[in-house]
Amino acid sequence: MKLFPIRGGIHPAYRKQATAEKAIVALLPLPARLYLPLQQHMGAAAEALVQPGDRVKKGQLLGRGVGPVSAAVHAPTSGRIAQVAELTAPHPSGLPQLTIVLEPDGQDEWAELAPPIADPFAADPKAIKERVAQAGIVGMGGATFPSSVKLDLGTRLKLEILLLNGAECEPYLTCDDRVMREHPSEVIDGARIMAHALGAPRIVIAIERNKPQALDAMRLAASAFPAIEVVDVPVQYPMGSERHLTQAITGQETPARKLTADLGVVVHNVATARAVHHAVRFGRPLLSRVVTVSGGAVKEPKNVEAPLGTPVADLIDFCGGLSETPKRLVSGGPMMGQPLPSSEVPVVKGTSGILALTTAEANERPTQPCIRCGTCVTICPCGLVPVEMAAHIRKDDLDGAAAWGVMDCVSCGSCSYICPSYIPLVHYFNYAKGRITAQDRERRKQDEVKRLAEARAARLEKQAQAKREAAARKAQAESPAP
Amino acid sequence: MRLIIDKSGPFTHAPVSVQRIMATVILALVPATLFNIGLFGWPALFLFVVTVGSCVAVEAACLMLAKRPVKPVLTDNSAILTGWLYAMSLPPWAPWWTGTLGAVFAIALAKHVFGGLGQNVFNPAMVARVALLVSFPVQMTLFVAPHPIFGAGSPGFVESLAITFGPGATDAVSAASALGYVKNELARGIPVADTLKQLSREALDPGLRHLPDLMDLAIGFKAGSLGETSALLVLLGGLFILARGIISWHIPVAVLGSLFLFGTVFHAIDPTRYAPGYFHILSGAAILGAFFIATDYVTSPVSKSGQLVFGAGIGALTWLIRTYAGYPEGMAFAVLLMNALAPIIDQHFKPRAFGRTRKGDPLPIAKGEP
Ligand code: SF4
Ligand code: SF4
């Protein structure tokens, strides 16, 4: 298949060898408590359906999705609800979030699950989307957007390609690699079901060239299906970004403020496809995920299939514990992952990795003045000028930063990674994006208030006018005609 | 375990640093510098040491005056590099104070007055060179013929001390640099082509006369500043930093390309008046300027398209100044003029953002084959 180049990007130290050859192992024994935040996804938080003291079974619905963009939460094992309370969430803010605490009873007793969809390719796409929604599946590459909503894009747009993202371009992470090597048929089956739901005739599975075994396994599993192409893409960060992967495969740039779906391409992660397979073929909701536990401070790095809600501390203990206090604890990859405030937070649906990074690995140094080397400009995969955006943000000139395109930044981290002056560019951009979004919201609100006020003034004016006219007419009628 | 969260990612970083970049550029200059010091003897070494040392001292003084921490800035190697480049633009037998005074211009005025590293608009080394050239035209254009360091007839150590630190002793040995020579001869009515034929033989040590003209220019057995007499070694250094990814090809190629183009076109029009393109490239500090001076990060545009415009401008201006203005060596002026334009170039030559047209509007959705 002809590939197209993507602009810029970097080649970070990948450091995948620590876990690449480690087969997925199940976390045993189960943790003493599982912590299940009601919001593990983008969109509205789920609504709790259980009370403290309730007995629940494995796979039972604990939280129901609310509104159009939301996701359900299920019990990863059987046990007793100990608490429904505000607890620290796996988020850099460290702010508490409504969380269901489950004490496993060790029985691992299944609830009654939804029946398998016998022939998904004959089923109504709607039924599949419903099943995916019921199963609480979200984008497992880290974006955590509810998958059922994304599968619905086919009703609005004409889709050509389901692009399955197996690039795994973040350093350290090998969870997708292992899933593709160990469960290729499940991934392929899930992809075929998703393509059916989307109405997309073609499936392209993109995997970076540094995963030859995953490529072989997936090619073998896909060989029976002519609609599926397994493509090896160059090793280039951020190849796994939806827009850039779409460009590499189709040669097309997704226009600003549009979706790849507008080009006929929908991107889903490989682990998501596997979860869809489980949901459709076995009625199993999303209860666990594969997490790469790695980083120089972890004694025995592993790929662990961990129940959702497992405290990070338990996961690290399972991997032999820490050899030193890490400089950073990160959820996800080191480029775009979130820093964790402590190891007490749980694994959630988007946790692709838990990394305990040493000082040497993090390689943080004091910021020096920008020397305008232009490297950040050369490598920005979005064609932006980070040095100018940062200069404007430093002067608190958010409009200037916006004019230089800060809202187009995908926060891939390439510019910060490469900056010889160790300027935390992405930190600036995230701050600016947050502020600008808030300002826009505020402005829209004010505009709305203004519009309402103006409408009211106009209405009053109209009434007054009508009154005046009526009075004038009356006066005219009363005065005798000349 | 609790961890501080004080920044967003990434939580890994390329093993790069400002110090390392500066040090690599300096390393790239070492062969040419050693060769030239060897070629011009002890005085060249003394002047070089005084110049670099002065730059570091002035940097330290400025930091102390501004009450800023000295060590982290001093160790970024940028003052050494500035001093090094400035030293390479000096006539090798110039008196010591040209180095020290230049250091004040370069570091104090061109750099710290603007706010220090990264803030300056003009290339500090070139500011110093031009300031000195304008103020002390005699000392700054008094080039000597090569005097290999241990060669017969070359000044010894003590004698050299007198040359560098004594009161102007270089009159007797002066020789024009190639560019100055062509210009002088032209002024006397001798066509450029004829001058070129005998060029460098005039200035050469008799023992070296068997070398052909072009090779003289390239290898550097000729009168000139430290950086202009060995185009080949400077070029090697330039290719080294290019290969190490410290500079990209855009500025050097644009500078040399436009200089060569102007030279060649006008030489074709009237070979008696205009020097050929290769002469422009191999003489003066063209190669040094293209690879090491025009590429100064702080004072050049950040985008590739901007860098091409910037480089082409330097090449064109260099040719203009060399050909028509009073100074035979136009590179320094050309660099400063384009430095002034760099911020404007940066405004107008941005890369095209992903998913947008050059003007910044979202791309239209291309219908058809995905
Ligand atoms: S990479 Fe860093 S030092 Fe270089 S221009 Fe960008 S912000 Fe400045
Ligand atoms: S500006 Fe944004 S998109 Fe560009 S490299 Fe930096 S983080 Fe990535």
mmCIF file of C-alpha atoms in Angstrom, chain B residues 4-343:
data_model
loop_
_atom_site.group_PDB
_atom_site.id
_atom_site.type_symbol
_atom_site.label_atom_id
_atom_site.label_comp_id
_atom_site.label_asym_id
_atom_site.label_seq_id
_atom_site.Cartn_x
_atom_site.Cartn_y
_atom_site.Cartn_z
ATOM 1 C CA ILE B 4 4.588 17.055 42.968
ATOM 2 C CA ILE B 5 2.698 17.936 39.845
ATOM 3 C CA ASP B 6 4.120 21.156 38.534
ATOM 4 C CA LYS B 7 3.951 20.735 34.792
ATOM 5 C CA SER B 8 2.271 18.851 32.044
ATOM 6 C CA GLY B 9 4.191 16.406 29.872
ATOM 7 C CA PRO B 10 6.213 15.249 28.184
ATOM 8 C CA PHE B 11 8.083 13.455 30.929
ATOM 9 C CA THR B 12 11.064 12.559 28.882
ATOM 10 C CA HIS B 13 13.452 14.800 27.035
ATOM 11 C CA ALA B 14 15.918 14.587 24.212
ATOM 12 C CA PRO B 15 19.521 14.568 25.451
ATOM 13 C CA VAL B 16 20.214 18.043 24.106
ATOM 14 C CA SER B 17 21.308 21.340 25.584
ATOM 15 C CA VAL B 18 22.343 24.837 24.620
ATOM 16 C CA GLN B 19 25.832 24.152 25.983
ATOM 17 C CA ARG B 20 26.189 21.104 23.791
ATOM 18 C CA ILE B 21 25.023 22.930 20.662
ATOM 19 C CA MET B 22 27.446 25.793 21.226
ATOM 20 C CA ALA B 23 30.263 23.376 22.010
ATOM 21 C CA THR B 24 29.642 21.445 18.805
ATOM 22 C CA VAL B 25 29.780 24.617 16.734
ATOM 23 C CA ILE B 26 33.033 25.553 18.458
ATOM 24 C CA LEU B 27 34.411 22.098 17.760
ATOM 25 C CA ALA B 28 33.571 22.573 14.097
ATOM 26 C CA LEU B 29 35.662 25.738 14.071
ATOM 27 C CA VAL B 30 38.707 24.184 15.683
ATOM 28 C CA PRO B 31 40.447 22.791 12.556
ATOM 29 C CA ALA B 32 40.226 26.056 10.625
ATOM 30 C CA THR B 33 41.317 28.000 13.678
ATOM 31 C CA LEU B 34 44.340 25.830 14.371
ATOM 32 C CA PHE B 35 45.362 25.913 10.738
ATOM 33 C CA ASN B 36 45.148 29.660 10.620
ATOM 34 C CA ILE B 37 46.932 30.235 13.854
ATOM 35 C CA GLY B 38 49.650 28.030 12.476
ATOM 36 C CA LEU B 39 49.648 30.074 9.308
ATOM 37 C CA PHE B 40 49.847 33.478 10.919
ATOM 38 C CA GLY B 41 51.976 32.661 13.883
ATOM 39 C CA TRP B 42 52.125 33.742 17.516
ATOM 40 C CA PRO B 43 50.404 37.107 17.068
ATOM 41 C CA ALA B 44 47.329 35.334 15.744
ATOM 42 C CA LEU B 45 47.275 33.074 18.785
ATOM 43 C CA PHE B 46 47.663 35.972 21.207
ATOM 44 C CA LEU B 47 44.886 37.951 19.582
ATOM 45 C CA PHE B 48 42.636 34.934 19.522
ATOM 46 C CA VAL B 49 43.114 34.213 23.209
ATOM 47 C CA VAL B 50 42.655 37.856 24.168
ATOM 48 C CA THR B 51 39.427 38.124 22.143
ATOM 49 C CA VAL B 52 37.746 34.990 23.454
ATOM 50 C CA GLY B 53 38.900 35.747 26.990
ATOM 51 C CA SER B 54 37.558 39.293 26.769
ATOM 52 C CA CYS B 55 34.157 38.094 25.638
ATOM 53 C CA VAL B 56 33.884 35.700 28.562
ATOM 54 C CA ALA B 57 35.030 38.409 30.978
ATOM 55 C CA VAL B 58 32.580 40.973 29.615
ATOM 56 C CA GLU B 59 29.768 38.420 29.806
ATOM 57 C CA ALA B 60 30.586 37.731 33.445
ATOM 58 C CA ALA B 61 30.758 41.442 34.203
ATOM 59 C CA CYS B 62 27.410 42.120 32.554
ATOM 60 C CA LEU B 63 25.760 39.322 34.490
ATOM 61 C CA MET B 64 27.167 40.586 37.741
ATOM 62 C CA LEU B 65 26.031 44.120 36.986
ATOM 63 C CA ALA B 66 22.542 42.813 36.223
ATOM 64 C CA LYS B 67 22.711 40.773 39.445
ATOM 65 C CA ARG B 68 21.963 37.599 37.555
ATOM 66 C CA PRO B 69 23.528 34.248 38.383
ATOM 67 C CA VAL B 70 26.818 34.056 36.527
ATOM 68 C CA LYS B 71 27.667 30.406 36.368
ATOM 69 C CA PRO B 72 24.680 28.900 34.523
ATOM 70 C CA VAL B 73 24.871 31.551 31.819
ATOM 71 C CA LEU B 74 28.625 31.573 31.507
ATOM 72 C CA THR B 75 28.661 27.827 31.041
ATOM 73 C CA ASP B 76 26.231 27.966 28.125
ATOM 74 C CA ASN B 77 29.308 28.535 25.920
ATOM 75 C CA SER B 78 27.607 31.266 23.923
ATOM 76 C CA ALA B 79 30.084 33.996 24.875
ATOM 77 C CA ILE B 80 32.968 31.760 23.885
ATOM 78 C CA LEU B 81 31.372 31.143 20.512
ATOM 79 C CA THR B 82 30.719 34.840 19.948
ATOM 80 C CA GLY B 83 34.300 35.641 20.848
ATOM 81 C CA TRP B 84 35.564 32.857 18.640
ATOM 82 C CA LEU B 85 33.629 34.050 15.608
ATOM 83 C CA TYR B 86 34.648 37.636 16.200
ATOM 84 C CA ALA B 87 38.279 36.608 16.537
ATOM 85 C CA MET B 88 38.019 34.790 13.240
ATOM 86 C CA SER B 89 36.918 37.986 11.552
ATOM 87 C CA LEU B 90 39.913 40.000 12.780
ATOM 88 C CA PRO B 91 43.139 40.562 10.894
ATOM 89 C CA PRO B 92 45.447 38.111 12.637
ATOM 90 C CA TRP B 93 48.066 40.700 13.519
ATOM 91 C CA ALA B 94 45.680 43.339 14.747
ATOM 92 C CA PRO B 95 46.494 44.859 18.134
ATOM 93 C CA TRP B 96 45.045 43.270 21.281
ATOM 94 C CA TRP B 97 42.593 46.058 21.989
ATOM 95 C CA THR B 98 40.625 45.335 18.807
ATOM 96 C CA GLY B 99 39.713 42.058 20.494
ATOM 97 C CA THR B 100 38.860 43.601 23.852
ATOM 98 C CA LEU B 101 36.968 46.565 22.492
ATOM 99 C CA GLY B 102 35.101 44.269 20.137
ATOM 100 C CA ALA B 103 34.139 42.087 23.083
ATOM 101 C CA VAL B 104 32.525 45.094 24.743
ATOM 102 C CA PHE B 105 30.566 45.856 21.591
ATOM 103 C CA ALA B 106 29.580 42.250 21.020
ATOM 104 C CA ILE B 107 28.687 41.123 24.504
ATOM 105 C CA ALA B 108 27.762 44.263 26.401
ATOM 106 C CA LEU B 109 26.097 46.351 23.714
ATOM 107 C CA ALA B 110 24.805 43.885 21.141
ATOM 108 C CA LYS B 111 23.773 41.194 23.614
ATOM 109 C CA HIS B 112 23.171 42.332 27.171
ATOM 110 C CA VAL B 113 21.646 45.694 26.390
ATOM 111 C CA PHE B 114 18.996 43.758 24.483
ATOM 112 C CA GLY B 115 18.401 41.419 27.394
ATOM 113 C CA GLY B 116 20.975 38.678 27.022
ATOM 114 C CA LEU B 117 21.068 35.415 25.138
ATOM 115 C CA GLY B 118 18.112 34.979 22.820
ATOM 116 C CA GLN B 119 16.981 38.595 22.999
ATOM 117 C CA ASN B 120 19.435 40.317 20.711
ATOM 118 C CA VAL B 121 18.361 41.431 17.257
ATOM 119 C CA PHE B 122 21.837 41.723 15.744
ATOM 120 C CA ASN B 123 24.568 39.170 15.508
ATOM 121 C CA PRO B 124 26.962 40.205 18.310
ATOM 122 C CA ALA B 125 30.155 39.174 16.525
ATOM 123 C CA MET B 126 29.160 41.150 13.449
ATOM 124 C CA VAL B 127 28.153 44.188 15.470
ATOM 125 C CA ALA B 128 31.631 44.185 16.948
ATOM 126 C CA ARG B 129 33.279 43.704 13.587
ATOM 127 C CA VAL B 130 31.374 46.506 11.918
ATOM 128 C CA ALA B 131 31.767 48.883 14.853
ATOM 129 C CA LEU B 132 35.509 48.349 14.864
ATOM 130 C CA LEU B 133 35.786 48.469 11.089
ATOM 131 C CA VAL B 134 34.052 51.798 10.958
ATOM 132 C CA SER B 135 35.962 53.257 13.890
ATOM 133 C CA PHE B 136 39.418 51.852 13.159
ATOM 134 C CA PRO B 137 39.558 51.197 9.440
ATOM 135 C CA VAL B 138 43.341 51.065 9.381
ATOM 136 C CA GLN B 139 43.896 48.442 12.064
ATOM 137 C CA MET B 140 40.931 46.421 10.871
ATOM 138 C CA THR B 141 42.081 46.106 7.277
ATOM 139 C CA LEU B 142 45.768 45.650 7.825
ATOM 140 C CA PHE B 143 46.174 42.106 6.644
ATOM 141 C CA VAL B 144 49.463 40.327 6.598
ATOM 142 C CA ALA B 145 50.840 37.677 4.337
ATOM 143 C CA PRO B 146 51.027 34.243 5.925
ATOM 144 C CA HIS B 147 53.863 33.838 8.413
ATOM 145 C CA PRO B 148 53.777 30.207 9.492
ATOM 146 C CA ILE B 149 54.314 29.945 13.180
ATOM 147 C CA PHE B 150 57.758 28.327 13.074
ATOM 148 C CA GLY B 151 58.601 29.514 9.573
ATOM 149 C CA ALA B 152 61.787 31.286 8.665
ATOM 150 C CA GLY B 153 61.256 35.025 8.696
ATOM 151 C CA SER B 154 58.239 34.744 10.961
ATOM 152 C CA PRO B 155 58.261 36.691 14.212
ATOM 153 C CA GLY B 156 59.291 34.761 17.279
ATOM 154 C CA PHE B 157 57.386 34.582 20.550
ATOM 155 C CA VAL B 158 58.717 37.777 22.082
ATOM 156 C CA GLU B 159 58.610 39.689 18.848
ATOM 157 C CA SER B 160 55.018 38.552 18.468
ATOM 158 C CA LEU B 161 54.120 39.886 21.890
ATOM 159 C CA ALA B 162 55.234 43.241 20.644
ATOM 160 C CA ILE B 163 53.107 42.904 17.525
ATOM 161 C CA THR B 164 49.948 42.108 19.426
ATOM 162 C CA PHE B 165 50.460 44.171 22.543
ATOM 163 C CA GLY B 166 52.858 46.807 21.347
ATOM 164 C CA PRO B 167 52.059 50.013 19.500
ATOM 165 C CA GLY B 168 51.083 49.091 15.931
ATOM 166 C CA ALA B 169 54.093 47.306 14.454
ATOM 167 C CA THR B 170 52.502 45.728 11.454
ATOM 168 C CA ASP B 171 52.924 48.329 8.743
ATOM 169 C CA ALA B 172 55.946 46.754 7.226
ATOM 170 C CA VAL B 173 54.384 43.418 6.635
ATOM 171 C CA SER B 174 50.950 44.402 5.477
ATOM 172 C CA ALA B 175 49.330 42.876 2.454
ATOM 173 C CA ALA B 176 45.844 43.348 1.167
ATOM 174 C CA SER B 177 43.351 40.571 1.543
ATOM 175 C CA ALA B 178 42.245 39.122 -1.753
ATOM 176 C CA LEU B 179 39.049 41.132 -1.893
ATOM 177 C CA GLY B 180 40.717 44.355 -0.926
ATOM 178 C CA TYR B 181 43.383 43.688 -3.486
ATOM 179 C CA VAL B 182 40.939 43.223 -6.332
ATOM 180 C CA LYS B 183 39.174 46.395 -5.350
ATOM 181 C CA ASN B 184 42.358 48.426 -5.123
ATOM 182 C CA GLU B 185 43.592 47.186 -8.432
ATOM 183 C CA LEU B 186 40.281 47.926 -10.053
ATOM 184 C CA ALA B 187 40.486 51.434 -8.696
ATOM 185 C CA ARG B 188 43.886 51.727 -10.362
ATOM 186 C CA GLY B 189 42.293 50.679 -13.649
ATOM 187 C CA ILE B 190 43.535 47.104 -13.741
ATOM 188 C CA PRO B 191 40.759 44.707 -14.863
ATOM 189 C CA VAL B 192 39.552 42.192 -12.345
ATOM 190 C CA ALA B 193 40.520 39.253 -14.511
ATOM 191 C CA ASP B 194 44.157 40.317 -14.635
ATOM 192 C CA THR B 195 44.262 40.958 -10.955
ATOM 193 C CA LEU B 196 42.854 37.536 -10.314
ATOM 194 C CA LYS B 197 45.589 35.925 -12.364
ATOM 195 C CA GLN B 198 48.338 37.192 -10.184
ATOM 196 C CA LEU B 199 46.347 37.328 -7.032
ATOM 197 C CA SER B 200 47.670 35.561 -4.007
ATOM 198 C CA ARG B 201 51.112 35.130 -5.632
ATOM 199 C CA GLU B 202 51.716 38.704 -4.611
ATOM 200 C CA ALA B 203 50.850 37.975 -1.070
ATOM 201 C CA LEU B 204 52.356 34.566 -0.854
ATOM 202 C CA ASP B 205 55.363 33.226 0.787
ATOM 203 C CA PRO B 206 57.685 32.423 -2.097
ATOM 204 C CA GLY B 207 57.908 28.758 -1.219
ATOM 205 C CA LEU B 208 54.225 28.244 -1.721
ATOM 206 C CA ARG B 209 53.891 29.704 -5.159
ATOM 207 C CA HIS B 210 53.467 26.466 -7.012
ATOM 208 C CA LEU B 211 49.859 26.199 -5.876
ATOM 209 C CA PRO B 212 47.231 27.217 -8.409
ATOM 210 C CA ASP B 213 45.126 30.307 -7.749
ATOM 211 C CA LEU B 214 41.855 28.656 -6.985
ATOM 212 C CA MET B 215 43.447 26.228 -4.604
ATOM 213 C CA ASP B 216 45.167 29.085 -2.819
ATOM 214 C CA LEU B 217 41.871 30.709 -2.193
ATOM 215 C CA ALA B 218 40.240 27.527 -1.020
ATOM 216 C CA ILE B 219 43.017 26.203 1.146
ATOM 217 C CA GLY B 220 44.018 29.512 2.477
ATOM 218 C CA PHE B 221 47.630 30.342 1.840
ATOM 219 C CA LYS B 222 46.786 33.967 1.490
ATOM 220 C CA ALA B 223 46.386 37.127 3.426
ATOM 221 C CA GLY B 224 43.152 37.600 5.290
ATOM 222 C CA SER B 225 41.423 37.212 8.614
ATOM 223 C CA LEU B 226 41.543 33.948 10.522
ATOM 224 C CA GLY B 227 38.209 32.848 9.159
ATOM 225 C CA GLU B 228 38.583 33.840 5.565
ATOM 226 C CA THR B 229 41.839 32.277 4.621
ATOM 227 C CA SER B 230 40.865 28.667 4.791
ATOM 228 C CA ALA B 231 37.563 28.242 3.046
ATOM 229 C CA LEU B 232 38.000 24.500 2.772
ATOM 230 C CA LEU B 233 38.479 23.819 6.478
ATOM 231 C CA VAL B 234 35.677 26.202 7.353
ATOM 232 C CA LEU B 235 33.479 24.381 4.875
ATOM 233 C CA LEU B 236 34.360 21.055 6.467
ATOM 234 C CA GLY B 237 33.344 22.466 9.831
ATOM 235 C CA GLY B 238 30.129 23.771 8.310
ATOM 236 C CA LEU B 239 29.313 20.390 6.858
ATOM 237 C CA PHE B 240 29.988 18.857 10.251
ATOM 238 C CA ILE B 241 27.395 20.988 12.045
ATOM 239 C CA LEU B 242 25.047 20.395 9.136
ATOM 240 C CA ALA B 243 25.466 16.652 9.525
ATOM 241 C CA ARG B 244 24.924 16.950 13.271
ATOM 242 C CA GLY B 245 21.628 18.663 12.601
ATOM 243 C CA ILE B 246 22.659 21.867 14.342
ATOM 244 C CA ILE B 247 22.018 23.931 11.267
ATOM 245 C CA SER B 248 19.923 23.068 8.238
ATOM 246 C CA TRP B 249 21.052 23.576 4.651
ATOM 247 C CA HIS B 250 18.657 26.427 3.973
ATOM 248 C CA ILE B 251 20.655 29.447 5.077
ATOM 249 C CA PRO B 252 24.109 28.404 3.791
ATOM 250 C CA VAL B 253 22.746 27.278 0.444
ATOM 251 C CA ALA B 254 20.691 30.444 0.049
ATOM 252 C CA VAL B 255 23.610 32.716 0.997
ATOM 253 C CA LEU B 256 26.163 31.042 -1.240
ATOM 254 C CA GLY B 257 23.665 30.389 -4.009
ATOM 255 C CA SER B 258 22.582 33.984 -4.348
ATOM 256 C CA LEU B 259 26.134 35.275 -3.997
ATOM 257 C CA PHE B 260 27.299 32.867 -6.680
ATOM 258 C CA LEU B 261 24.376 33.733 -8.919
ATOM 259 C CA PHE B 262 24.981 37.470 -8.761
ATOM 260 C CA GLY B 263 28.692 37.009 -9.282
ATOM 261 C CA THR B 264 28.276 34.674 -12.234
ATOM 262 C CA VAL B 265 25.596 36.694 -13.996
ATOM 263 C CA PHE B 266 27.473 39.988 -13.759
ATOM 264 C CA HIS B 267 30.780 38.389 -14.587
ATOM 265 C CA ALA B 268 29.177 37.057 -17.766
ATOM 266 C CA ILE B 269 27.951 40.543 -18.589
ATOM 267 C CA ASP B 270 31.289 42.258 -18.067
ATOM 268 C CA PRO B 271 34.260 40.154 -16.962
ATOM 269 C CA THR B 272 36.555 43.168 -16.784
ATOM 270 C CA ARG B 273 34.469 44.823 -14.092
ATOM 271 C CA TYR B 274 33.000 41.978 -12.094
ATOM 272 C CA ALA B 275 34.718 39.125 -10.320
ATOM 273 C CA PRO B 276 33.385 35.640 -11.118
ATOM 274 C CA GLY B 277 30.985 33.763 -8.840
ATOM 275 C CA TYR B 278 33.504 31.228 -7.552
ATOM 276 C CA PHE B 279 35.804 34.019 -6.486
ATOM 277 C CA HIS B 280 33.068 35.563 -4.369
ATOM 278 C CA ILE B 281 32.354 32.277 -2.685
ATOM 279 C CA LEU B 282 35.932 31.287 -1.991
ATOM 280 C CA SER B 283 37.164 34.663 -0.875
ATOM 281 C CA GLY B 284 36.418 36.802 2.083
ATOM 282 C CA ALA B 285 34.491 35.205 4.877
ATOM 283 C CA ALA B 286 31.738 33.968 2.566
ATOM 284 C CA ILE B 287 31.840 30.350 3.691
ATOM 285 C CA LEU B 288 32.342 31.250 7.340
ATOM 286 C CA GLY B 289 29.498 33.718 7.066
ATOM 287 C CA ALA B 290 27.158 31.342 5.297
ATOM 288 C CA PHE B 291 27.652 28.400 7.650
ATOM 289 C CA PHE B 292 28.528 29.970 10.973
ATOM 290 C CA ILE B 293 27.400 33.578 11.097
ATOM 291 C CA ALA B 294 24.223 33.879 9.074
ATOM 292 C CA THR B 295 23.008 30.692 10.775
ATOM 293 C CA ASP B 296 23.197 32.234 14.245
ATOM 294 C CA TYR B 297 19.950 31.004 15.779
ATOM 295 C CA VAL B 298 18.962 34.102 17.663
ATOM 296 C CA THR B 299 19.259 36.538 14.795
ATOM 297 C CA SER B 300 17.920 34.463 11.909
ATOM 298 C CA PRO B 301 14.328 33.453 11.062
ATOM 299 C CA VAL B 302 12.936 30.254 12.568
ATOM 300 C CA SER B 303 10.994 28.885 9.602
ATOM 301 C CA LYS B 304 12.641 27.194 6.633
ATOM 302 C CA SER B 305 11.001 29.450 4.052
ATOM 303 C CA GLY B 306 12.039 32.469 6.087
ATOM 304 C CA GLN B 307 15.585 31.151 6.256
ATOM 305 C CA LEU B 308 15.762 30.865 2.483
ATOM 306 C CA VAL B 309 14.638 34.467 2.056
ATOM 307 C CA PHE B 310 17.039 35.601 4.753
ATOM 308 C CA GLY B 311 19.995 33.761 3.235
ATOM 309 C CA ALA B 312 19.259 34.946 -0.287
ATOM 310 C CA GLY B 313 19.117 38.499 1.030
ATOM 311 C CA ILE B 314 22.512 38.163 2.674
ATOM 312 C CA GLY B 315 24.062 36.772 -0.494
ATOM 313 C CA ALA B 316 22.634 39.554 -2.629
ATOM 314 C CA LEU B 317 23.608 42.315 -0.212
ATOM 315 C CA THR B 318 27.092 40.894 0.187
ATOM 316 C CA TRP B 319 27.596 41.026 -3.546
ATOM 317 C CA LEU B 320 26.212 44.552 -3.756
ATOM 318 C CA ILE B 321 28.406 45.869 -0.982
ATOM 319 C CA ARG B 322 31.503 44.086 -2.202
ATOM 320 C CA THR B 323 30.965 45.393 -5.710
ATOM 321 C CA TYR B 324 29.751 48.942 -5.191
ATOM 322 C CA ALA B 325 30.365 50.135 -1.653
ATOM 323 C CA GLY B 326 33.505 51.312 0.028
ATOM 324 C CA TYR B 327 34.159 48.099 1.961
ATOM 325 C CA PRO B 328 35.545 45.156 0.108
ATOM 326 C CA GLU B 329 34.142 42.698 2.634
ATOM 327 C CA GLY B 330 30.353 43.062 2.652
ATOM 328 C CA MET B 331 29.276 39.989 4.570
ATOM 329 C CA ALA B 332 29.194 41.612 7.989
ATOM 330 C CA PHE B 333 27.060 44.506 6.793
ATOM 331 C CA ALA B 334 24.804 42.193 4.845
ATOM 332 C CA VAL B 335 24.237 39.981 7.893
ATOM 333 C CA LEU B 336 23.376 42.954 10.088
ATOM 334 C CA LEU B 337 20.955 44.375 7.528
ATOM 335 C CA MET B 338 19.163 41.066 7.211
ATOM 336 C CA ASN B 339 19.189 40.618 11.019
ATOM 337 C CA ALA B 340 17.085 43.749 11.193
ATOM 338 C CA LEU B 341 14.622 42.193 8.765
ATOM 339 C CA ALA B 342 14.501 38.768 10.435
ATOM 340 C CA PRO B 343 11.547 39.567 12.741
#
